[in-house]
JSON list of C-alpha atoms and ligand atoms in Angstrom, two decimals:
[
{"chain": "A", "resi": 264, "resn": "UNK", "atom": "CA", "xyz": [24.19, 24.63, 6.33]},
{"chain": "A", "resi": 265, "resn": "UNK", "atom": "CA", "xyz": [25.09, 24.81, 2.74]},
{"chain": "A", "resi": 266, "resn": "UNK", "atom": "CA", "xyz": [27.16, 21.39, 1.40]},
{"chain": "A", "resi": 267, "resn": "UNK", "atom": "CA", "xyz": [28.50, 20.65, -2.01]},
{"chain": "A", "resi": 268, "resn": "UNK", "atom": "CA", "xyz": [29.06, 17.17, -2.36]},
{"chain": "A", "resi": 269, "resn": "UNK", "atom": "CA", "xyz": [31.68, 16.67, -5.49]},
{"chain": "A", "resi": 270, "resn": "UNK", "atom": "CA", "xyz": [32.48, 13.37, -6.89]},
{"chain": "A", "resi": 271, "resn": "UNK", "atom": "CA", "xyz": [32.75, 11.37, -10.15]},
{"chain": "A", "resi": 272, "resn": "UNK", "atom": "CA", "xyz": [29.61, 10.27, -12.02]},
{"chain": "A", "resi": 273, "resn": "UNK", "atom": "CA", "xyz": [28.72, 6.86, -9.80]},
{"chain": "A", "resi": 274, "resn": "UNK", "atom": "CA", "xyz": [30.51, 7.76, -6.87]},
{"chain": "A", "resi": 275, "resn": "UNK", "atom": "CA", "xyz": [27.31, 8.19, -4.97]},
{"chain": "A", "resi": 276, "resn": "UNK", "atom": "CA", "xyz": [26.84, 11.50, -4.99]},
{"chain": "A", "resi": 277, "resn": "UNK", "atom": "CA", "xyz": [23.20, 11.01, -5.15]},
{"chain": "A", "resi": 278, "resn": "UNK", "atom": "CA", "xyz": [22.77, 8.55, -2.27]},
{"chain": "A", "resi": 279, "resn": "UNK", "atom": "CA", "xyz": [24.77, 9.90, 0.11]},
{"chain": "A", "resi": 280, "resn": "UNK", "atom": "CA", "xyz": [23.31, 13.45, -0.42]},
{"chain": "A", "resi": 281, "resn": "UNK", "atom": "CA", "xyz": [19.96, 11.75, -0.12]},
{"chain": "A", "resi": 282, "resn": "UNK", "atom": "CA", "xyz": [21.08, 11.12, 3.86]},
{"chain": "A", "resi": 283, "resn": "UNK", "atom": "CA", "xyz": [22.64, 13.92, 4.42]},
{"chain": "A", "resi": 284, "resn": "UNK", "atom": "CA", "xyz": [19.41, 15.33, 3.28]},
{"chain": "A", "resi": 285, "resn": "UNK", "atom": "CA", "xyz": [17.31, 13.32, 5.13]},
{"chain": "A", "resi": 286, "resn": "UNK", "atom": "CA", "xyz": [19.77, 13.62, 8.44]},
{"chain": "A", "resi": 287, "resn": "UNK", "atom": "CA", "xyz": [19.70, 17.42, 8.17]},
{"chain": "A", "resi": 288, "resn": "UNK", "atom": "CA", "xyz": [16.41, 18.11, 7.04]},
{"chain": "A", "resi": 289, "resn": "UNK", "atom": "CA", "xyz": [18.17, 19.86, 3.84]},
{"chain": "A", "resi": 290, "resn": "UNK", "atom": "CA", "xyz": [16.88, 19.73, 0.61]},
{"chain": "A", "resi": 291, "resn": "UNK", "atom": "CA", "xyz": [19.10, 17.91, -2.08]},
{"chain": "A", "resi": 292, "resn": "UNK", "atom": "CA", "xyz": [19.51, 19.95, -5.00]},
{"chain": "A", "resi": 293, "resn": "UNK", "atom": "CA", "xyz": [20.79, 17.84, -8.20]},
{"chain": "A", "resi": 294, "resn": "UNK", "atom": "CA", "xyz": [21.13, 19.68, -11.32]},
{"chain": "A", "resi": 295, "resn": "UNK", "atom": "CA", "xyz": [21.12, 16.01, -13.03]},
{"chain": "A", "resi": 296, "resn": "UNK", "atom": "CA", "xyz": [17.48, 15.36, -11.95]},
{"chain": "A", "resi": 297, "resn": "UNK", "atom": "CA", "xyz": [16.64, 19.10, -12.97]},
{"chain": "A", "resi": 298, "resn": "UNK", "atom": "CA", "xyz": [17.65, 18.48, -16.21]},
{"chain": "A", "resi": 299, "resn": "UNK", "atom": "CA", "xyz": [16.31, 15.03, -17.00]},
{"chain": "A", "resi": 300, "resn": "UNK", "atom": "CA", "xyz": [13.16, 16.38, -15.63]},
{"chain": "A", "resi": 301, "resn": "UNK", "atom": "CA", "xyz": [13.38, 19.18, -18.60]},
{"chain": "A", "resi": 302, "resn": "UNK", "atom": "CA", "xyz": [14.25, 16.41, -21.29]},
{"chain": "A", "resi": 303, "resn": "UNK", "atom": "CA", "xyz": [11.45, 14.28, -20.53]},
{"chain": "A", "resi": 304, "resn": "UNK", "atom": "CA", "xyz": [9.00, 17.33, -20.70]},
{"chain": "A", "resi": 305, "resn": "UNK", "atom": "CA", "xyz": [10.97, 18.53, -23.62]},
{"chain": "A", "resi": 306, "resn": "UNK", "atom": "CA", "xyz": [11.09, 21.93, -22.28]},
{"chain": "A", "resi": 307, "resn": "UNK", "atom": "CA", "xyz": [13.21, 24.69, -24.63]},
{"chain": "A", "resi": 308, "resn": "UNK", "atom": "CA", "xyz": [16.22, 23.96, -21.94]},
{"chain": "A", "resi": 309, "resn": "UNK", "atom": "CA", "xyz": [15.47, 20.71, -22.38]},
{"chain": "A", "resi": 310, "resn": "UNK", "atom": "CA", "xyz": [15.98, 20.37, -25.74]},
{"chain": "A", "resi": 311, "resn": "UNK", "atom": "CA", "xyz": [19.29, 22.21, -25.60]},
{"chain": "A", "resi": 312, "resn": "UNK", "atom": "CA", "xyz": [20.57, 20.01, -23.15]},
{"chain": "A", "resi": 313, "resn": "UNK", "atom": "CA", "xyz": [19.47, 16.29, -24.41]},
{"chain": "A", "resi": 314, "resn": "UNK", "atom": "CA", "xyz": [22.40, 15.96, -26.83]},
{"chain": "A", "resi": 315, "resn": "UNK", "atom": "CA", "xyz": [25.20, 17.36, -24.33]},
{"chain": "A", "resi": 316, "resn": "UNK", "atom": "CA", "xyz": [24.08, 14.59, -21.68]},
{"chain": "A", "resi": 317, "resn": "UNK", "atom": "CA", "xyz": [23.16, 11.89, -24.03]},
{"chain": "A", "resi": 318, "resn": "UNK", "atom": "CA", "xyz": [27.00, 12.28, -25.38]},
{"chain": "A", "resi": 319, "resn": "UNK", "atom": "CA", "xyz": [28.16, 12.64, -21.47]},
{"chain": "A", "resi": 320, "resn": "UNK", "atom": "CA", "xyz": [29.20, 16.05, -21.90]},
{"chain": "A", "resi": 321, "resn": "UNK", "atom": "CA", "xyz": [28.37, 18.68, -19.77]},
{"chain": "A", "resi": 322, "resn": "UNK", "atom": "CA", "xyz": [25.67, 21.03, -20.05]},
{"chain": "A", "resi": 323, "resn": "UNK", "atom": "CA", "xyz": [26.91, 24.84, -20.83]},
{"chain": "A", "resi": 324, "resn": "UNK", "atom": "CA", "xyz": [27.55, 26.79, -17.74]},
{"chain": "A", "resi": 325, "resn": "UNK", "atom": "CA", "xyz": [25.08, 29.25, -18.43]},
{"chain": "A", "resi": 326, "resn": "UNK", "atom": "CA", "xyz": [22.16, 26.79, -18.49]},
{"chain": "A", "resi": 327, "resn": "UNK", "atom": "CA", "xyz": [22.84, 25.04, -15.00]},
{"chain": "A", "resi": 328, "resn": "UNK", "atom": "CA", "xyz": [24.40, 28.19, -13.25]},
{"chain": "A", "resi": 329, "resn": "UNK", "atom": "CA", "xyz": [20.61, 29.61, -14.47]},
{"chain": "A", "resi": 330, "resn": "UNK", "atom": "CA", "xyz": [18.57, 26.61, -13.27]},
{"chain": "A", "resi": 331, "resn": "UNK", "atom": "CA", "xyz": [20.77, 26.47, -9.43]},
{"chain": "A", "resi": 332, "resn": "UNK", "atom": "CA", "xyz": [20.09, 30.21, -9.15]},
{"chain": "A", "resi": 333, "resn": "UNK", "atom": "CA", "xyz": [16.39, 29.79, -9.38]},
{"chain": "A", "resi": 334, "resn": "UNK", "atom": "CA", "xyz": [16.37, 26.66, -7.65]},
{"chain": "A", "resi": 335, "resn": "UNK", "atom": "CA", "xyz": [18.07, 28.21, -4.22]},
{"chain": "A", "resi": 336, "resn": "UNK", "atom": "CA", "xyz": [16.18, 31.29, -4.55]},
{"chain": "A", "resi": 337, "resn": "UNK", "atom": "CA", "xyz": [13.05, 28.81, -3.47]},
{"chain": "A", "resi": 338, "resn": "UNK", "atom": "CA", "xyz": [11.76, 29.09, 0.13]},
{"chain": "A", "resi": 339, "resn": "UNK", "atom": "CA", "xyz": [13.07, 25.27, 1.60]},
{"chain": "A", "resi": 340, "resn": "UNK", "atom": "CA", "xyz": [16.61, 26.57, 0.68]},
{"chain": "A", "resi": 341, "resn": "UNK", "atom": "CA", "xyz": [16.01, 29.47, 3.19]},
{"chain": "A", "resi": 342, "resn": "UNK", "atom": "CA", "xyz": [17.67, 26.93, 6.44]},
{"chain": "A", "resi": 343, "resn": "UNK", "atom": "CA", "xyz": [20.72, 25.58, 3.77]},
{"chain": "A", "resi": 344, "resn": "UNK", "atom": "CA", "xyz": [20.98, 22.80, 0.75]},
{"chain": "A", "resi": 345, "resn": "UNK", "atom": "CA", "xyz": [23.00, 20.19, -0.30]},
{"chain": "A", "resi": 346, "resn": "UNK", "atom": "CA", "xyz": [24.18, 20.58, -3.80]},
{"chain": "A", "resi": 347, "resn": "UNK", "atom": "CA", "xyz": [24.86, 17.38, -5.67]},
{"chain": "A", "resi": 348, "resn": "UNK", "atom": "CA", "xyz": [26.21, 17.49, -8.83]},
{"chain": "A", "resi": 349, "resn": "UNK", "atom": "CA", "xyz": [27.03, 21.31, -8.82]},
{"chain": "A", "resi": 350, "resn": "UNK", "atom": "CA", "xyz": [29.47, 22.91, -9.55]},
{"chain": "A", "resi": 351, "resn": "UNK", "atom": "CA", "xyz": [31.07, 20.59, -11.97]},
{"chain": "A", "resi": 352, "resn": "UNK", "atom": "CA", "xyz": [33.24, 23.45, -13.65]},
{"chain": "A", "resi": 353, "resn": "UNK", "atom": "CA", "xyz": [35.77, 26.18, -11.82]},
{"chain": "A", "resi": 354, "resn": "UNK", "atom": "CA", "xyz": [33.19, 28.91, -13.47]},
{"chain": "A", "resi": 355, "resn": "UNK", "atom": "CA", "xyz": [30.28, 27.25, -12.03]},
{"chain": "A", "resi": 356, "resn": "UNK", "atom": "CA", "xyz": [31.88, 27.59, -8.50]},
{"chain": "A", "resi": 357, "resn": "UNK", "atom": "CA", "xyz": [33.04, 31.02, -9.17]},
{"chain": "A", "resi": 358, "resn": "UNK", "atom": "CA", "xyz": [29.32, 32.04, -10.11]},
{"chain": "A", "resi": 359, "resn": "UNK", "atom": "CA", "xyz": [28.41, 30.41, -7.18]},
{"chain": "A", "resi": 360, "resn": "UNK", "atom": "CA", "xyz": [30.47, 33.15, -4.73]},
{"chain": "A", "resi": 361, "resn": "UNK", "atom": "CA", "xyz": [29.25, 35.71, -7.36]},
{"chain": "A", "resi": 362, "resn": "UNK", "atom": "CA", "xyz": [25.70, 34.85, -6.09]},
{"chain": "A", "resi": 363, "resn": "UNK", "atom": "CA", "xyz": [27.12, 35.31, -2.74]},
{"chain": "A", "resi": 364, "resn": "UNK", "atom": "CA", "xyz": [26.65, 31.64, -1.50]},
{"chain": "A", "resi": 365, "resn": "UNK", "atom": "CA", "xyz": [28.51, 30.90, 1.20]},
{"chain": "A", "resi": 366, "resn": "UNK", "atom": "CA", "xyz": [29.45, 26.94, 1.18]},
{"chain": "A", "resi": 367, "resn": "UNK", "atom": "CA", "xyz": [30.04, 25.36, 4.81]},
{"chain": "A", "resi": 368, "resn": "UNK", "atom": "CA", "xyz": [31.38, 22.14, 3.36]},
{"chain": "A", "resi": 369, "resn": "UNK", "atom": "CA", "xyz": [32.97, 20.31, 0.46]},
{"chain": "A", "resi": 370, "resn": "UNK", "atom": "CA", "xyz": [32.33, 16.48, 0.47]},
{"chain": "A", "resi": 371, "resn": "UNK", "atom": "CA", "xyz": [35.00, 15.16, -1.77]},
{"chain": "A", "resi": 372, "resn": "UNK", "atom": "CA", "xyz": [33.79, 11.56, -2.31]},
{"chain": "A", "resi": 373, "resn": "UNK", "atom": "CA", "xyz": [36.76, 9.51, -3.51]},
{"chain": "A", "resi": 374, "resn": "UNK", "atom": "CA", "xyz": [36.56, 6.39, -5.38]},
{"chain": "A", "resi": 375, "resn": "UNK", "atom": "CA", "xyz": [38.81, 4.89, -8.49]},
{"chain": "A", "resi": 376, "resn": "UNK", "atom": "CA", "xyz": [37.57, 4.58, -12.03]},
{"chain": "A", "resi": 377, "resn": "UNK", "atom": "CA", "xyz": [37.22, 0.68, -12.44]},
{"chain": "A", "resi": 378, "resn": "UNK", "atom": "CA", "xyz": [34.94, 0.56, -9.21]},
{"chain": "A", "resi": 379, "resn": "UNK", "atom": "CA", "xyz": [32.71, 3.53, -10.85]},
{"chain": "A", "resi": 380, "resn": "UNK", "atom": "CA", "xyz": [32.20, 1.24, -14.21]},
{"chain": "A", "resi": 381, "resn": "UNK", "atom": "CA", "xyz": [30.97, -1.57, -12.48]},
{"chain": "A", "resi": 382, "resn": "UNK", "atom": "CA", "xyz": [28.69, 0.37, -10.12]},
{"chain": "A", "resi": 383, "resn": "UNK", "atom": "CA", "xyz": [26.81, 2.96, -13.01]},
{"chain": "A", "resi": 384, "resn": "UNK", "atom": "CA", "xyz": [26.53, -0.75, -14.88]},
{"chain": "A", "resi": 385, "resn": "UNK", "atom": "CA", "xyz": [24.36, -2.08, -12.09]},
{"chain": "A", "resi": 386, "resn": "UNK", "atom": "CA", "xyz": [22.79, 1.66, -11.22]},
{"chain": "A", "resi": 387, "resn": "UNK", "atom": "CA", "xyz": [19.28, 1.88, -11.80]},
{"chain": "A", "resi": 388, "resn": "UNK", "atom": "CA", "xyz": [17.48, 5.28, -11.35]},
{"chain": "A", "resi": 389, "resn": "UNK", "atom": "CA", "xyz": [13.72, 6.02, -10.28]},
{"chain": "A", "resi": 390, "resn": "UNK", "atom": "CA", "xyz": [12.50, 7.52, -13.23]},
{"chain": "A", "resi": 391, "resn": "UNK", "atom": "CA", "xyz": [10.00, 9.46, -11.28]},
{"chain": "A", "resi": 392, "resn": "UNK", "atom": "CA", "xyz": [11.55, 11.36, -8.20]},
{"chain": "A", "resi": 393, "resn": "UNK", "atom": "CA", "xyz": [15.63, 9.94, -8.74]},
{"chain": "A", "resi": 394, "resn": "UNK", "atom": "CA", "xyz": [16.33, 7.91, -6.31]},
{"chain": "A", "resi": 395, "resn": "UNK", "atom": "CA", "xyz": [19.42, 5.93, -6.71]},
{"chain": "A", "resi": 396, "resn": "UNK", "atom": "CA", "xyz": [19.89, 2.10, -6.60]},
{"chain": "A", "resi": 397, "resn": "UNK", "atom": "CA", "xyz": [22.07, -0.87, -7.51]},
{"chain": "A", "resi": 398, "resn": "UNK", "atom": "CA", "xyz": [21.23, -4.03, -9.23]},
{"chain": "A", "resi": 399, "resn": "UNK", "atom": "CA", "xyz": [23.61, -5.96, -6.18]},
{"chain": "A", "resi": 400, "resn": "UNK", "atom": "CA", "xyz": [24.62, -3.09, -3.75]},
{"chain": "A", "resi": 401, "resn": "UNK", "atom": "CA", "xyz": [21.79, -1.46, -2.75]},
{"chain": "A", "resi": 402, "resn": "UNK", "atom": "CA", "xyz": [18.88, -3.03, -4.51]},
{"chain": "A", "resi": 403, "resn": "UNK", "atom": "CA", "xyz": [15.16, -1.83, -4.15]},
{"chain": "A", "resi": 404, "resn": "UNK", "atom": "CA", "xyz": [13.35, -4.44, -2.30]},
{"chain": "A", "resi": 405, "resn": "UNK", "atom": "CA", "xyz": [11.11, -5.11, -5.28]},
{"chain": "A", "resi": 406, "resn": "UNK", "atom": "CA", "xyz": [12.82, -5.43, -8.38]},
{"chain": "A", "resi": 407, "resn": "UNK", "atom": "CA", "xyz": [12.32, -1.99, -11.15]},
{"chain": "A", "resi": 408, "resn": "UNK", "atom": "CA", "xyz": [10.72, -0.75, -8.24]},
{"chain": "A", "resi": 409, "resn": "UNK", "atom": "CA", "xyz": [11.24, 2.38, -6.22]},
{"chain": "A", "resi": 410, "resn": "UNK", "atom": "CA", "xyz": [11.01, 1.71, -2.25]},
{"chain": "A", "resi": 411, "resn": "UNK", "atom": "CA", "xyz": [10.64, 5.50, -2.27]},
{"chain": "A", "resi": 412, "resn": "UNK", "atom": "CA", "xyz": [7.31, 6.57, -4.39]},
{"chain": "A", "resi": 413, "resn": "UNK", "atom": "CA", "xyz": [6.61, 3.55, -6.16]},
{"chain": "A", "resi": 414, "resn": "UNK", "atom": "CA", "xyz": [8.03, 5.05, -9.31]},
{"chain": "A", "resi": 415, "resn": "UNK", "atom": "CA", "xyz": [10.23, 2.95, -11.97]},
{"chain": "A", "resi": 416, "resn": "UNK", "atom": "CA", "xyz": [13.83, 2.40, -11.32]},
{"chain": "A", "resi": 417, "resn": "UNK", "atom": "CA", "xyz": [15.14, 2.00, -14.62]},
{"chain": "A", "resi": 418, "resn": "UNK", "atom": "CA", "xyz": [19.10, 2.21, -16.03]},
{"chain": "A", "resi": 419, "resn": "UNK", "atom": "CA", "xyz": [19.82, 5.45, -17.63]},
{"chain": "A", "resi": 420, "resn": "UNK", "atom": "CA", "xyz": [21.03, 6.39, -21.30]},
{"chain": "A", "resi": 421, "resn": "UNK", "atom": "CA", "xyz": [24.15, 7.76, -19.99]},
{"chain": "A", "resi": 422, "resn": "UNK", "atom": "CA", "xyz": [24.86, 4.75, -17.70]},
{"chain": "A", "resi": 423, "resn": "UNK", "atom": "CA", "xyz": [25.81, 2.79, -20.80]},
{"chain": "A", "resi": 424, "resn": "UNK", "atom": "CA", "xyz": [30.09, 1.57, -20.99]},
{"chain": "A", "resi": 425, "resn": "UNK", "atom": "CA", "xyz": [31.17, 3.95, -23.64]},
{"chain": "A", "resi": 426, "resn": "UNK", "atom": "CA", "xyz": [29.18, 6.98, -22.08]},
{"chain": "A", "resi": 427, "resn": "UNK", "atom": "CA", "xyz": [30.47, 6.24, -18.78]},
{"chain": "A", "resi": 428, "resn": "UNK", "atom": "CA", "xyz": [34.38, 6.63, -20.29]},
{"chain": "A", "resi": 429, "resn": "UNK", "atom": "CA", "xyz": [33.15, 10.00, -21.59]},
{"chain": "A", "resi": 430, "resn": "UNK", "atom": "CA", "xyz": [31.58, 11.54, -18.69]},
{"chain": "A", "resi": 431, "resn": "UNK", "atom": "CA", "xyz": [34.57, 9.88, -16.47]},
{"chain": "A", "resi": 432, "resn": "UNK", "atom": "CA", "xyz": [37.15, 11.78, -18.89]},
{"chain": "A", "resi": 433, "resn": "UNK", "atom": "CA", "xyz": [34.85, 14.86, -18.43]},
{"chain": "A", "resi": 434, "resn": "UNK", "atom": "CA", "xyz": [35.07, 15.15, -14.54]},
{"chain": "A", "resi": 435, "resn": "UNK", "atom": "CA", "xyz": [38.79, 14.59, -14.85]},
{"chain": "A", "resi": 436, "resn": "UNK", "atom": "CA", "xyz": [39.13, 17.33, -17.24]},
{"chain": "A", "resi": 437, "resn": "UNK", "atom": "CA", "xyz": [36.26, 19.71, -16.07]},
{"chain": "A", "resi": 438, "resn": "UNK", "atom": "CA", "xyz": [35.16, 19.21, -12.75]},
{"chain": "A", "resi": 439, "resn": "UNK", "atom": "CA", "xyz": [38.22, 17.33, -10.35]},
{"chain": "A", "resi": 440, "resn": "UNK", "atom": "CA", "xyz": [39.94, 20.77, -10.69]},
{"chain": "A", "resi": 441, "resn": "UNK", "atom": "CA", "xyz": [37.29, 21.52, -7.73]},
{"chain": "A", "resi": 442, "resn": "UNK", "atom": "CA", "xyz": [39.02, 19.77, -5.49]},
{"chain": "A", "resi": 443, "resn": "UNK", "atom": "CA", "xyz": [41.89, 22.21, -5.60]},
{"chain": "A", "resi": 444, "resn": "UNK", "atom": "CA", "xyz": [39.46, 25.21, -5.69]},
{"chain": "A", "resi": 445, "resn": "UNK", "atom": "CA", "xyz": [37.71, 23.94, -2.44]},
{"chain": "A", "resi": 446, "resn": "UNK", "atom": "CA", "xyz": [41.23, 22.41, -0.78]},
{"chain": "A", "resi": 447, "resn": "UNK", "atom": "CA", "xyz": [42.48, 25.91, -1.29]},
{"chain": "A", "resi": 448, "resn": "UNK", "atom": "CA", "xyz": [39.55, 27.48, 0.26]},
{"chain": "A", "resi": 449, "resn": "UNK", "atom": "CA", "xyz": [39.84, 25.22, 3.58]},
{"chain": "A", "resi": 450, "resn": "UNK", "atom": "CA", "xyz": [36.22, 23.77, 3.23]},
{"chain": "A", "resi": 451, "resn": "UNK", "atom": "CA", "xyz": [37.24, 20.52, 1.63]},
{"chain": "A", "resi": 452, "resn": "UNK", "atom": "CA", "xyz": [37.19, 17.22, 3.20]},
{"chain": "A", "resi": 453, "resn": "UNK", "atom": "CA", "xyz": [37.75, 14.05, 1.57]},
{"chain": "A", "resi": 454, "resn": "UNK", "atom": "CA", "xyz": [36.10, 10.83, 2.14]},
{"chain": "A", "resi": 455, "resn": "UNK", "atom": "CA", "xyz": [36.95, 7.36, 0.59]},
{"chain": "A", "resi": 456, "resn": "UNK", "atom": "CA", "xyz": [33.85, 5.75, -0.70]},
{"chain": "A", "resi": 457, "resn": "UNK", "atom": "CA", "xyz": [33.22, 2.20, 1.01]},
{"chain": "A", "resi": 458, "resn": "UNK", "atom": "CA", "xyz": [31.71, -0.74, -0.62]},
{"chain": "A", "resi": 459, "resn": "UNK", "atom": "CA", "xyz": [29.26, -0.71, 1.32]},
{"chain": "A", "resi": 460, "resn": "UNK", "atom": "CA", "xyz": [26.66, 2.64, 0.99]},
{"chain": "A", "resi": 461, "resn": "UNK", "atom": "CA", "xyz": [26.11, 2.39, 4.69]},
{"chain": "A", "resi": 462, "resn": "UNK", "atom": "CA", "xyz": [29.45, 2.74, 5.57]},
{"chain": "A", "resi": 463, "resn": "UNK", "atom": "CA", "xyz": [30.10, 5.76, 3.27]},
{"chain": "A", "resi": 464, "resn": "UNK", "atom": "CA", "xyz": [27.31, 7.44, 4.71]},
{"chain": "A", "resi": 465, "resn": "UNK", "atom": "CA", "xyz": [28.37, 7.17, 8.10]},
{"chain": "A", "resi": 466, "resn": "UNK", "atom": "CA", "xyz": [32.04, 8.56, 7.44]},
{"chain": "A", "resi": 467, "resn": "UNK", "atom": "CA", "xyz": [30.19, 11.19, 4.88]},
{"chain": "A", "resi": 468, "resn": "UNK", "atom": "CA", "xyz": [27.75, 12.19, 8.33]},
{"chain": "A", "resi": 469, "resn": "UNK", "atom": "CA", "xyz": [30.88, 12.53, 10.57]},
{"chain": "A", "resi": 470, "resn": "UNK", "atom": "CA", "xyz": [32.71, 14.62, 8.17]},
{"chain": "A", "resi": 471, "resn": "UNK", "atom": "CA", "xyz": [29.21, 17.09, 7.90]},
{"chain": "A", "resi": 472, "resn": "UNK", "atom": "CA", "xyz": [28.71, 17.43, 11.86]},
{"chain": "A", "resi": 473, "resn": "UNK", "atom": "CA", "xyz": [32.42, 17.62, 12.82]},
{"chain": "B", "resi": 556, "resn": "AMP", "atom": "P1", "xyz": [24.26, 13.70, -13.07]},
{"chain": "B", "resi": 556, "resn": "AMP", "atom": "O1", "xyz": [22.92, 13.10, -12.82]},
{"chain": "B", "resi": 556, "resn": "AMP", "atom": "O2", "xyz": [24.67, 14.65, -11.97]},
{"chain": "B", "resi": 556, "resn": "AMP", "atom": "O3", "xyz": [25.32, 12.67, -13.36]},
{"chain": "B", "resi": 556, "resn": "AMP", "atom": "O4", "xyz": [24.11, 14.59, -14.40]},
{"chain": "B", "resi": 556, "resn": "AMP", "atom": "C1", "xyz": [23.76, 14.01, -15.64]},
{"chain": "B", "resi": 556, "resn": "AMP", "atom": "C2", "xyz": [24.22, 14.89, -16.78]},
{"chain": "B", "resi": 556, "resn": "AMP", "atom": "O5", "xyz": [23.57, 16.17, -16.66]},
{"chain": "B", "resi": 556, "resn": "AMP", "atom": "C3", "xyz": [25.71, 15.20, -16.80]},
{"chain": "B", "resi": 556, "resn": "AMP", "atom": "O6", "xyz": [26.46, 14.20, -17.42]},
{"chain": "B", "resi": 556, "resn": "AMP", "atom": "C4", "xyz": [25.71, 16.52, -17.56]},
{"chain": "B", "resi": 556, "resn": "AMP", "atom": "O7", "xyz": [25.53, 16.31, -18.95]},
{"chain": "B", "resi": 556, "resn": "AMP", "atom": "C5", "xyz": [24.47, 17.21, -17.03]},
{"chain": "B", "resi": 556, "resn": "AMP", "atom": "N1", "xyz": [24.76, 18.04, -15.83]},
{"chain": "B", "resi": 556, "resn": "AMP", "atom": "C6", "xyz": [24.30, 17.85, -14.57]},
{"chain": "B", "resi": 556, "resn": "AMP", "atom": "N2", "xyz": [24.77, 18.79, -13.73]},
{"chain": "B", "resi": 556, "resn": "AMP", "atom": "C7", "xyz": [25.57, 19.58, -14.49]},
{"chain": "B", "resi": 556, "resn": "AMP", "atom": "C8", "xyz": [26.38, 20.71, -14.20]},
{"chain": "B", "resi": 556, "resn": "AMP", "atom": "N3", "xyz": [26.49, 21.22, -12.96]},
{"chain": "B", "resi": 556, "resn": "AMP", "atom": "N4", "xyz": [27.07, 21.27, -15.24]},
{"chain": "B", "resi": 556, "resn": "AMP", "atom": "C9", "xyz": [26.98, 20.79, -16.49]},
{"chain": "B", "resi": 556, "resn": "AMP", "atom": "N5", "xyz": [26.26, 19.72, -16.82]},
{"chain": "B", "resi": 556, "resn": "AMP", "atom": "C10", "xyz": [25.56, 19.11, -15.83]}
]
């Protein structure tokens, strides 16, 4: 099964495609994690990306519509994927059916601005293999600590107030016109984010197997 899960930045993309991944025995492709991964080793792509994410801008299409194609091409994609954080632009979703991609199911994961700036406040991010967690919400069980692999979880750069107004005025701009693209398509389905992660996850697990 191939699953896009689309969102704003803090609306738990991350987590919930974490269970989904888990659940389906998918991997969870995020283009965020791909990236970082190239800024920390300073990498040529890297390099041209830092400044676009550090400002909470998004990366150019050509870069990220480059790294997904290589990532899917890989053999665990073979059985389906759950994309997380991608597309985030109409031209990313139209390269997408270019590649001839066929996507099962949009995730629309609902939630309103003011809760997203209190929850990426209190995120905190395993620095090592991205995990997601929150300070009160969904805390590791030892503090800075991934439960996961042990790694750091630390706050991100972009998690920081005035980046978060950017990259919120970016996905209103840039990437909510997805929810049209995929509404119009028949494959969306909207879910309203919970307080609670667990009970997202359980309406974002019925709306995948239904
Ligand atoms: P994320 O971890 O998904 O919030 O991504 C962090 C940052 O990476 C974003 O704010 C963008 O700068 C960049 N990025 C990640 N995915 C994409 C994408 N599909 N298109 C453009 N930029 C992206």
């Amino acid at each position: 099964m191939n699953l896009i899960l689309l969102g704003a930045p803090g609306a738990g993309k991350g987590t919930q495609a974490e269970v989904i991944s888990e659940k389906l025995g998918i991997p969870q492709i995020s283009t965020g994690n791909i990236l970082r991964e190239a800024v920390k080793n300073g990498t040529e792509m890297g390099v041209k990306a830092k400044g676009f994410m550090e400002s909470g801008a998004l990366v150019p299409d050509e870069v990220v519509i480059g790294i997904l194609k290589d990532r899917i091409a890989e053999d665990d994609c073979k059985n389906g994927f759950i994309l997380d954080g991608f597309p985030r632009t109409v031209p990313q979703a139209e390269a997408l059916e270019s590649m001839g991609v066929n996507i099962d199911k949009v995730i629309s994961l609902e939630v309103a601005d003011e809760t997203i700036q209190g929850r990426l406040s209190g995120r905190r991010v395993c620095e090592k293999c991205g995990a997601s967690y929150h300070v009160e919400f969904n805390p590791p069980k030892t503090e800075g600590v991934c439960d996961k692999c042990g790694g750091a979880a630390v706050q991100r750069k972009d998690d920081a107030p005035e980046t978060v107004i950017e990259r919120l005025r970016t996905y209103h701009e840039q990437t909510a016109p997805l929810v049209d693209f995929y509404g119009n398509k028949g494959r969306l389905v909207k879910v309203q984010g919970q307080d609670e992660v667990k009970d997202t996850s359980e309406l974002v697990l019925k709306a995948v197997t239904a």
